[in-house]
Amino acid sequence: MPYRKISRDVKIAAIRLYERELLDLEDILDCCGFARRTWFRILKLWRETGDVIPESQSIRGRVRNLDQEDLAYLLELIRDNPDYFLDELLYLLDTNRFISVHYTTIFRELERLNVSRKKLKKIALERNEERRADFVARMAKYDPEEVGFLDEMSKDGRSLGRRYGRSRKNRRAEKKQVYVRGRRTSTEALLTLDGIVAGTVVEGSMTKELFLEYLEFNVVMDIITPEDAAGYYGHAGYF
């Protein structure tokens, strides 16, 4: 009889028919199309391992250049310094693990580990966690309706220019854009639960004198009532 692949389900079904004595052995062999020698080999494997398919002893494919310990070392390096370049990781592997591989190997292994390249979120090294916690505790005294956020932005003739574009391969992406700064304006606004309020626009940069004037005549006089102002100024450091 020529070699043919017998599915695992058929083998298990034959084993169950035999163990439960639902059919005679000859009927099982006839229904499943087993040779007697094949049947006893399957039965022996089932009784020894609990399965009808032998466990593969060979490693398929090419052996990887980096083992699990090397990959764990790469992940540790990335956790400590997420801005490492591939050539820097290559140098550290060669120096500390005595492994010489190509940088494309590191790139592929990082992809398999679901490590991707993305925009880096920068955290101030000088940040003090105790002072941050103290600030959060002090701000918790206020209701959301009492809190406002001031922010400033500037615009000139070059603000609308985009830094990235598309073109065919081996061709530059070119577009005529304004190079002269032109007229520069600064915008200041207060953000509250009601939206953006008390906005102002000045030509040039927002100086200290202009900012204090904006606080007095736009924020305090137009937005805050005299009763609210008395309560707000009673809290040290509100403005």
mmCIF file of N, CA and C in Angstrom, residues 29 85 106 213:
data_model
loop_
_atom_site.group_PDB
_atom_site.id
_atom_site.type_symbol
_atom_site.label_atom_id
_atom_site.label_comp_id
_atom_site.label_asym_id
_atom_site.label_seq_id
_atom_site.Cartn_x
_atom_site.Cartn_y
_atom_site.Cartn_z
ATOM 1 N N LEU A 29 -10.235 -1.573 11.053
ATOM 2 C CA LEU A 29 -9.210 -1.485 10.005
ATOM 3 C C LEU A 29 -9.839 -1.314 8.639
ATOM 4 N N PHE A 85 20.430 53.563 18.653
ATOM 5 C CA PHE A 85 20.434 53.220 17.235
ATOM 6 C C PHE A 85 20.802 51.739 17.082
ATOM 7 N N ILE A 106 19.279 42.342 14.077
ATOM 8 C CA ILE A 106 18.714 42.989 15.271
ATOM 9 C C ILE A 106 17.363 43.607 14.935
ATOM 10 N N GLU A 213 -1.078 92.879 31.551
ATOM 11 C CA GLU A 213 -2.228 93.672 31.094
ATOM 12 C C GLU A 213 -3.358 92.751 30.625
#
